JSON list of C-alpha atoms in Angstrom, two decimals:
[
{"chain": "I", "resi": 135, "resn": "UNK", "atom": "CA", "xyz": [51.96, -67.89, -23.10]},
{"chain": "I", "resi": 136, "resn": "UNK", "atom": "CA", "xyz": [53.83, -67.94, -19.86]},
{"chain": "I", "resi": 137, "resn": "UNK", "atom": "CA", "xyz": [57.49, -66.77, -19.73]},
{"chain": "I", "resi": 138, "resn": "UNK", "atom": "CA", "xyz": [59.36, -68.25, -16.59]},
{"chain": "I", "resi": 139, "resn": "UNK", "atom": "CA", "xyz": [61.14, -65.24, -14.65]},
{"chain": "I", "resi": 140, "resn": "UNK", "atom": "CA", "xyz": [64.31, -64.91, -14.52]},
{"chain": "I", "resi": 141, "resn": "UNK", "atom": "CA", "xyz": [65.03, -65.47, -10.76]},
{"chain": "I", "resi": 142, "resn": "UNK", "atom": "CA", "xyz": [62.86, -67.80, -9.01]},
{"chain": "I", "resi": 143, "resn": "UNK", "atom": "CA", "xyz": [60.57, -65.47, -6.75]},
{"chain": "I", "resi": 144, "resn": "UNK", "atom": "CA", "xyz": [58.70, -66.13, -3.29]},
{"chain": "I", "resi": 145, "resn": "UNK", "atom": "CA", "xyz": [56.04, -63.87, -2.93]},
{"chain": "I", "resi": 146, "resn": "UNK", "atom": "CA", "xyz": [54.11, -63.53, 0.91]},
{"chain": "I", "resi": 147, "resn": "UNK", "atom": "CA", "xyz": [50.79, -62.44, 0.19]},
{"chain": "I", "resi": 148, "resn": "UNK", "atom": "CA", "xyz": [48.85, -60.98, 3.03]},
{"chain": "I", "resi": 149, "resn": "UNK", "atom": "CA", "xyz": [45.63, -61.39, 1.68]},
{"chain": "I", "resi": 150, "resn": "UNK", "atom": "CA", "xyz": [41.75, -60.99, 3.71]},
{"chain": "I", "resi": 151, "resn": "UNK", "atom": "CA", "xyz": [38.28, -61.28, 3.68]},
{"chain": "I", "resi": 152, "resn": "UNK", "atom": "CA", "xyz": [37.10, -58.38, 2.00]},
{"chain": "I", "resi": 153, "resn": "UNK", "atom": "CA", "xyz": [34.15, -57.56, 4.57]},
{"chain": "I", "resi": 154, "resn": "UNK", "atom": "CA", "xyz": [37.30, -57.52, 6.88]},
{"chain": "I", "resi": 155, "resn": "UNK", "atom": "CA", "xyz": [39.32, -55.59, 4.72]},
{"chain": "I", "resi": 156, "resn": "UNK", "atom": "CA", "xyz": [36.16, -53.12, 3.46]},
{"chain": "I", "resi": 157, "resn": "UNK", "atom": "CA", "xyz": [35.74, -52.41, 7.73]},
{"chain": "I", "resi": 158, "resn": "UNK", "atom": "CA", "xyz": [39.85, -51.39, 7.81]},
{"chain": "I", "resi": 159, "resn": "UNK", "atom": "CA", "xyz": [39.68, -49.28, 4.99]},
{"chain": "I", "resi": 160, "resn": "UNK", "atom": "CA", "xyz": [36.38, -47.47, 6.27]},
{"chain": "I", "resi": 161, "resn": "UNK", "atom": "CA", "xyz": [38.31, -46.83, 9.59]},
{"chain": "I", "resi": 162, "resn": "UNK", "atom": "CA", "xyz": [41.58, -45.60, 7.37]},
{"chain": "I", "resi": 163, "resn": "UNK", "atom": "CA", "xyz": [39.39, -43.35, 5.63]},
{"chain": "I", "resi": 164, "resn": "UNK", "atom": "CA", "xyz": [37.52, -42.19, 9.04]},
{"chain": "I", "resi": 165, "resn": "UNK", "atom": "CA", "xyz": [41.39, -41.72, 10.58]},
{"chain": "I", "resi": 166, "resn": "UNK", "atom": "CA", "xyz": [42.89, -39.80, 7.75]},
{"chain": "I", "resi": 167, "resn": "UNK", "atom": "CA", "xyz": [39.94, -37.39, 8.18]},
{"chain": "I", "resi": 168, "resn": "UNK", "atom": "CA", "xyz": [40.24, -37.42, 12.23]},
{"chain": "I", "resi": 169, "resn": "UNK", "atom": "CA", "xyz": [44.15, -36.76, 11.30]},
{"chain": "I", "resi": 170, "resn": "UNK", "atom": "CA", "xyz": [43.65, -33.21, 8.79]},
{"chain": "I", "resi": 171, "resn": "UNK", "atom": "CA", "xyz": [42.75, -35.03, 5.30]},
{"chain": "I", "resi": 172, "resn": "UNK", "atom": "CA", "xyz": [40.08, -32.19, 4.63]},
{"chain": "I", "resi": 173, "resn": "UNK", "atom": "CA", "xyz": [42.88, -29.67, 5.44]},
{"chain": "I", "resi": 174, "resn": "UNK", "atom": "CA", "xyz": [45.62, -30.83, 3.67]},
{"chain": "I", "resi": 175, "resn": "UNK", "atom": "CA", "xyz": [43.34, -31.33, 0.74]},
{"chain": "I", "resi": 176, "resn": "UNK", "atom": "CA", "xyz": [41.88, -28.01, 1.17]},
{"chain": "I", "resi": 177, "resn": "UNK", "atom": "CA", "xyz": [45.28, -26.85, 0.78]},
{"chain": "I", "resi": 178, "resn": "UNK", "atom": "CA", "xyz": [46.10, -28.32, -2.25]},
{"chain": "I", "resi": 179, "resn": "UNK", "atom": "CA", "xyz": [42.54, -26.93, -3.92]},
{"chain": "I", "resi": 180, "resn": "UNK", "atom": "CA", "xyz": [42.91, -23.33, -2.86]},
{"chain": "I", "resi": 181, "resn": "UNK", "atom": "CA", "xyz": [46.87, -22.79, -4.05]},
{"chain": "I", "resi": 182, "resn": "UNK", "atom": "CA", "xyz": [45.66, -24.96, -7.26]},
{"chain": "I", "resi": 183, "resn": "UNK", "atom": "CA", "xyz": [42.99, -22.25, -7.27]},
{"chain": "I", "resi": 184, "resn": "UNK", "atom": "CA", "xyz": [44.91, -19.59, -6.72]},
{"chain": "I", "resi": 185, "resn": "UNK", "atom": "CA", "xyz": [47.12, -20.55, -9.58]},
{"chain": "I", "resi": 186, "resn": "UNK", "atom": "CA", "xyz": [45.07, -21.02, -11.98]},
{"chain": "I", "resi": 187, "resn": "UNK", "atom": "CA", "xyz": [43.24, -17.84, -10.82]},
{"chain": "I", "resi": 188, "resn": "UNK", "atom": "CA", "xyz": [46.45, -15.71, -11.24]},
{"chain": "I", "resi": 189, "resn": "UNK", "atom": "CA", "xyz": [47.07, -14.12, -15.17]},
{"chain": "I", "resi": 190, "resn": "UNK", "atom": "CA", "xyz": [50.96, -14.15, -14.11]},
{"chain": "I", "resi": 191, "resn": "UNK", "atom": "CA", "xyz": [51.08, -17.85, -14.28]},
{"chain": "I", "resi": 192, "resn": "UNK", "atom": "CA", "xyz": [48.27, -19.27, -16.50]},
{"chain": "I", "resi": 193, "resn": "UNK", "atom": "CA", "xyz": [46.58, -18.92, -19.29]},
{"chain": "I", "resi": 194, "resn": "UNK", "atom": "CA", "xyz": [44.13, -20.98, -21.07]},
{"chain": "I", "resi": 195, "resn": "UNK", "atom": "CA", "xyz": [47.19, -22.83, -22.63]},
{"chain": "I", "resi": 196, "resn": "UNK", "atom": "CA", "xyz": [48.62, -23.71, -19.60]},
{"chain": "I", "resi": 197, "resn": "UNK", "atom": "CA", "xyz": [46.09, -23.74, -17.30]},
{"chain": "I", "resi": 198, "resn": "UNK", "atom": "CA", "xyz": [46.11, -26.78, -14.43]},
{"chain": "I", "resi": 199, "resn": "UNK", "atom": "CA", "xyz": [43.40, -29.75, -15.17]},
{"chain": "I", "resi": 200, "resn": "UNK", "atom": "CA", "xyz": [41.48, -31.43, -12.50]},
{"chain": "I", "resi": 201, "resn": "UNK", "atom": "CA", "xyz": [41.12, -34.73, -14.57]},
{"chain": "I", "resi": 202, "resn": "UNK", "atom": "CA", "xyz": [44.91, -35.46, -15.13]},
{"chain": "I", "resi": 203, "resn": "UNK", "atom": "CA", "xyz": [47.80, -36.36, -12.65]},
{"chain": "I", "resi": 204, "resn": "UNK", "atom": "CA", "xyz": [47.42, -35.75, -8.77]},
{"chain": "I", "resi": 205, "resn": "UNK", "atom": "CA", "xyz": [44.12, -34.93, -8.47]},
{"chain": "I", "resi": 206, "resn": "UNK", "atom": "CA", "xyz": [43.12, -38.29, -10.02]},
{"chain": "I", "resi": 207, "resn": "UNK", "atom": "CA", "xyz": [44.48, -39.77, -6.45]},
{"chain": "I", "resi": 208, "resn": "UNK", "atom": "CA", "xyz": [41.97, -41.03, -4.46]},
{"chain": "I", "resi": 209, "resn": "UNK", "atom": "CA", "xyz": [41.19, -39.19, -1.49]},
{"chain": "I", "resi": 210, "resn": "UNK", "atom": "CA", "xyz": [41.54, -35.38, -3.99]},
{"chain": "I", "resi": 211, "resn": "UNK", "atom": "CA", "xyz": [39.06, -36.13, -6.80]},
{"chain": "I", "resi": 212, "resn": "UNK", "atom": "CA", "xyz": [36.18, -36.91, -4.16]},
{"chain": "I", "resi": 213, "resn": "UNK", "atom": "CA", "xyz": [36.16, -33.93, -2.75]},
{"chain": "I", "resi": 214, "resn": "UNK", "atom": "CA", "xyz": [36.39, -31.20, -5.82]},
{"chain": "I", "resi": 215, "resn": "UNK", "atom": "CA", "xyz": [32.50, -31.43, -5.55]},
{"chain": "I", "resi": 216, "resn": "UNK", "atom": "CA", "xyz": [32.66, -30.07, -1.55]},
{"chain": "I", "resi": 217, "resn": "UNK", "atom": "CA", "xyz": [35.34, -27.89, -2.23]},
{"chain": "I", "resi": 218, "resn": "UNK", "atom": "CA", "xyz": [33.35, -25.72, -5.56]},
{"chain": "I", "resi": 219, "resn": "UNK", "atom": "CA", "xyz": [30.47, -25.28, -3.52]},
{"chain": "I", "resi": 220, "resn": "UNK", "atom": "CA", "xyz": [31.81, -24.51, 0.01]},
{"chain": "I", "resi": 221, "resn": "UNK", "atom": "CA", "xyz": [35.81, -23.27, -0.74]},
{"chain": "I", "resi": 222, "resn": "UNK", "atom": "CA", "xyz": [36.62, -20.10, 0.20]},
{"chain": "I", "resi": 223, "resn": "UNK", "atom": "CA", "xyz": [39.73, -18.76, -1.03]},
{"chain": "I", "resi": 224, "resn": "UNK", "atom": "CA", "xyz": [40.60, -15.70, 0.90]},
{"chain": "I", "resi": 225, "resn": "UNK", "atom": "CA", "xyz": [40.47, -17.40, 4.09]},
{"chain": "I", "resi": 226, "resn": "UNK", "atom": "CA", "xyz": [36.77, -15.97, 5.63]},
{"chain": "I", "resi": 227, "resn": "UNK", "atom": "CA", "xyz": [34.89, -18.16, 6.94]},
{"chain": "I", "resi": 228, "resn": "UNK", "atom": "CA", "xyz": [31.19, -18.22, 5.43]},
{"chain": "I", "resi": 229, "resn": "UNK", "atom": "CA", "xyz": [28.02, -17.58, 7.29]},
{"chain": "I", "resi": 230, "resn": "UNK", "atom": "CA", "xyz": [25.94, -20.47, 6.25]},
{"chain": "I", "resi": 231, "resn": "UNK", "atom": "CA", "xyz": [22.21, -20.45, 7.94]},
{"chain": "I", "resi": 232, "resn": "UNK", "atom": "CA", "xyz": [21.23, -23.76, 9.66]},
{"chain": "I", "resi": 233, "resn": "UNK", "atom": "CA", "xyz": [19.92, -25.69, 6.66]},
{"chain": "I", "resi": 234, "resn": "UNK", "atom": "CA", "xyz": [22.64, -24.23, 4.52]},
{"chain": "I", "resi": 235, "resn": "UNK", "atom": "CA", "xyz": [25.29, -25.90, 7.18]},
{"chain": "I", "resi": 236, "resn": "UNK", "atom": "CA", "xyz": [23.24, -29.33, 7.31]},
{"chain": "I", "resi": 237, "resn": "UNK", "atom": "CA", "xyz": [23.46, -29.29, 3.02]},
{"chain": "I", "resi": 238, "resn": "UNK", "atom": "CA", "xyz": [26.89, -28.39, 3.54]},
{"chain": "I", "resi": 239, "resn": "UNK", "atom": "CA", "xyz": [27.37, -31.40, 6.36]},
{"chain": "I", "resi": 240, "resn": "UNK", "atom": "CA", "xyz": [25.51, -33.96, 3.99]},
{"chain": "I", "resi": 241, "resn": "UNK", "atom": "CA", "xyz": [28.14, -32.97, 0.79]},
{"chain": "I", "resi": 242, "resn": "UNK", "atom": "CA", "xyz": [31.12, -33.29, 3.19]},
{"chain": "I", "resi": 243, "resn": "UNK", "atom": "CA", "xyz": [29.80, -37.36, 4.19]},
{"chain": "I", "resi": 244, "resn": "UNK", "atom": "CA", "xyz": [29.24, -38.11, 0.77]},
{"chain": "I", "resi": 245, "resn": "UNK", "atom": "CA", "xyz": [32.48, -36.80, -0.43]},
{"chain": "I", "resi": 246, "resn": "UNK", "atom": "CA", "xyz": [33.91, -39.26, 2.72]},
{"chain": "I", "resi": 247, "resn": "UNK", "atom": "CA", "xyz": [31.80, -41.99, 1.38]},
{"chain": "I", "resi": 248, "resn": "UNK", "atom": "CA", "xyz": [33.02, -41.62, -2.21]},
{"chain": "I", "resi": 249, "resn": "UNK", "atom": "CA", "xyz": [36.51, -41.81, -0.54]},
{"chain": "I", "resi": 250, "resn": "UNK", "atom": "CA", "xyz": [35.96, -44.92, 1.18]},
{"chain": "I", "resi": 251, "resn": "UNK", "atom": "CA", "xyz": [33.89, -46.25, -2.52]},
{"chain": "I", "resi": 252, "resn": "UNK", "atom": "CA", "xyz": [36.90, -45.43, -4.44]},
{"chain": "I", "resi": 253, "resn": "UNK", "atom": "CA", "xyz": [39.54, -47.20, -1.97]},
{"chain": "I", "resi": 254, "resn": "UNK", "atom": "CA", "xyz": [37.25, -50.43, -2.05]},
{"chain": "I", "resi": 255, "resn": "UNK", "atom": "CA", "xyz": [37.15, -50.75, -5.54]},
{"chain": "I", "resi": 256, "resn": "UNK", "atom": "CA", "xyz": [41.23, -49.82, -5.92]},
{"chain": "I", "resi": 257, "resn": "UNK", "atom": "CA", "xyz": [41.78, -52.77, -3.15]},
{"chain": "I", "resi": 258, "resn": "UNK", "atom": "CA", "xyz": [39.60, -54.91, -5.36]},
{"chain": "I", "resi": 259, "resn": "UNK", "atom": "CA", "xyz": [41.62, -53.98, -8.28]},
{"chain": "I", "resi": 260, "resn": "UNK", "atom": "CA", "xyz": [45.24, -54.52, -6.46]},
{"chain": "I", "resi": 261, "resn": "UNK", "atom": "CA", "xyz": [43.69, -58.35, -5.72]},
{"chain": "I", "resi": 262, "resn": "UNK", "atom": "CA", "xyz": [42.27, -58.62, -9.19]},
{"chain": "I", "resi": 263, "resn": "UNK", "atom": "CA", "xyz": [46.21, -57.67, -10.31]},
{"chain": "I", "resi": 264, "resn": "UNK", "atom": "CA", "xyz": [47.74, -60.00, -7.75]},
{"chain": "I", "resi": 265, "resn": "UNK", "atom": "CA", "xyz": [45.55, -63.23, -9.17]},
{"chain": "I", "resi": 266, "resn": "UNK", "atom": "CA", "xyz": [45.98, -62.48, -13.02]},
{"chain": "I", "resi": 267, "resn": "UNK", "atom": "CA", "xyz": [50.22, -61.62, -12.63]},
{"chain": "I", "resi": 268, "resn": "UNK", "atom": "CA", "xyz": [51.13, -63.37, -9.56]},
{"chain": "I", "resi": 269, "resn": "UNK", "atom": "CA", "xyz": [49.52, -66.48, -9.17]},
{"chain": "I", "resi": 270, "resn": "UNK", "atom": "CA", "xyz": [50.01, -69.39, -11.01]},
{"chain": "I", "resi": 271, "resn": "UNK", "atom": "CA", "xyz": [53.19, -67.84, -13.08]},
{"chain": "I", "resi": 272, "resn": "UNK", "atom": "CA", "xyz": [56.25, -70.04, -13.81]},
{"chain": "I", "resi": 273, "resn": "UNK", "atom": "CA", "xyz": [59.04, -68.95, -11.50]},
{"chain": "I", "resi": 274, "resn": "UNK", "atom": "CA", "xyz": [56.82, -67.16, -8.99]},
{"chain": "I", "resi": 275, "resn": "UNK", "atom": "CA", "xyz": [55.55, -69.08, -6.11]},
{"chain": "I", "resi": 276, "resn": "UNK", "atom": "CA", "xyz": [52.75, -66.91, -4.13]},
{"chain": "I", "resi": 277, "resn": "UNK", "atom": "CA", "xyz": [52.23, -67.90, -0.47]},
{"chain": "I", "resi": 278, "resn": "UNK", "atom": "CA", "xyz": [49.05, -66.27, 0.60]},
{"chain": "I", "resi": 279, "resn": "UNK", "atom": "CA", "xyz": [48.83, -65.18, 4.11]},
{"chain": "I", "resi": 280, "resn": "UNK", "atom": "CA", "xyz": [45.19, -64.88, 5.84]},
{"chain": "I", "resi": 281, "resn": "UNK", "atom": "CA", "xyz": [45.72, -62.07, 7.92]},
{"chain": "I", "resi": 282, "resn": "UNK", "atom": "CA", "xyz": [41.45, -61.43, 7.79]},
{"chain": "I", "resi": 283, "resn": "UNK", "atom": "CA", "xyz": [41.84, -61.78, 11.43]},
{"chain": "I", "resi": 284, "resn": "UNK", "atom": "CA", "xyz": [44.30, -59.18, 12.74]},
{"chain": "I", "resi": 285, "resn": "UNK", "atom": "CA", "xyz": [43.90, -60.16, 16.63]},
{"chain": "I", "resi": 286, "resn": "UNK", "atom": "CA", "xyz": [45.83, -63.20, 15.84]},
{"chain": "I", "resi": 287, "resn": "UNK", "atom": "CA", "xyz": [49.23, -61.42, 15.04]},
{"chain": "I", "resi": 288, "resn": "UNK", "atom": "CA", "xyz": [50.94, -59.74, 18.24]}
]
């Protein structure tokens, strides 16, 4: 059963083609990693690390959990898998030989890749939301905006 809001609501969509919207979020992804994603996330690991490492502030009561709270966010999860194999916490930078690096190389892209999954599907999901609360609700009138081609906005 439908419940009519209380106001009446006027919501502007700006809705796309998803092959549009997949390419966008690829080149978000490929940005945020041009712009220090790996470093800022490397951050986060190595003083999560280094807390949970330290006696003085955890214990196995306490100790921090990768499945719960921040490092559910898309864009840390993805790239626990790089960071167990190839963090190192002191700072040194590892001699890897030339295969090593290339295994190393191939982790990092998938870990990107798994980014760029995970923010197609949660786009996906937003939509899904969108149609099943928004749309078609008494009270709330949806005007969807195509804005699949971006070249036609100045």
């Amino acid at each position: 059963m439908q419940q009519k809001t209380k106001y009446n609501c006027l919501v502007l969509w700006l809705d796309c083609d998803q092959d549009a919207l997949d390419e966008r979020l690829d080149g978000r992804v490929d940005k945020m990693m041009k712009d220090g994603l790996l470093e800022e996330v490397r951050a986060l690991y190595t003083n999560y690390t280094k807390i949970n490492l330290d006696p003085n502030v955890c214990n196995d009561e306490n100790r921090l959990d990768y499945t719960r709270g921040v490092w559910q966010a898309i864009g840390l999860k993805e790239f626990l898998p790089y960071f167990e194999k190839y963090a190192v916490i002191t700072g040194e930078k590892a001699q890897l030989t030339e295969g090593e690096e290339q295994a190393r190389k191939a982790l990092l892209d998938e870990c990107v890749d798994n980014i760029k999954t995970s923010t197609r599907r949660y786009s996906r999901r937003q939509r899904k939301w969108i149609l099943k609360r928004l749309v078609g609700q008494n009270g709330i009138h949806v005007v969807r905006l195509d804005a699949s081609d971006a070249s036609t906005y100045p």
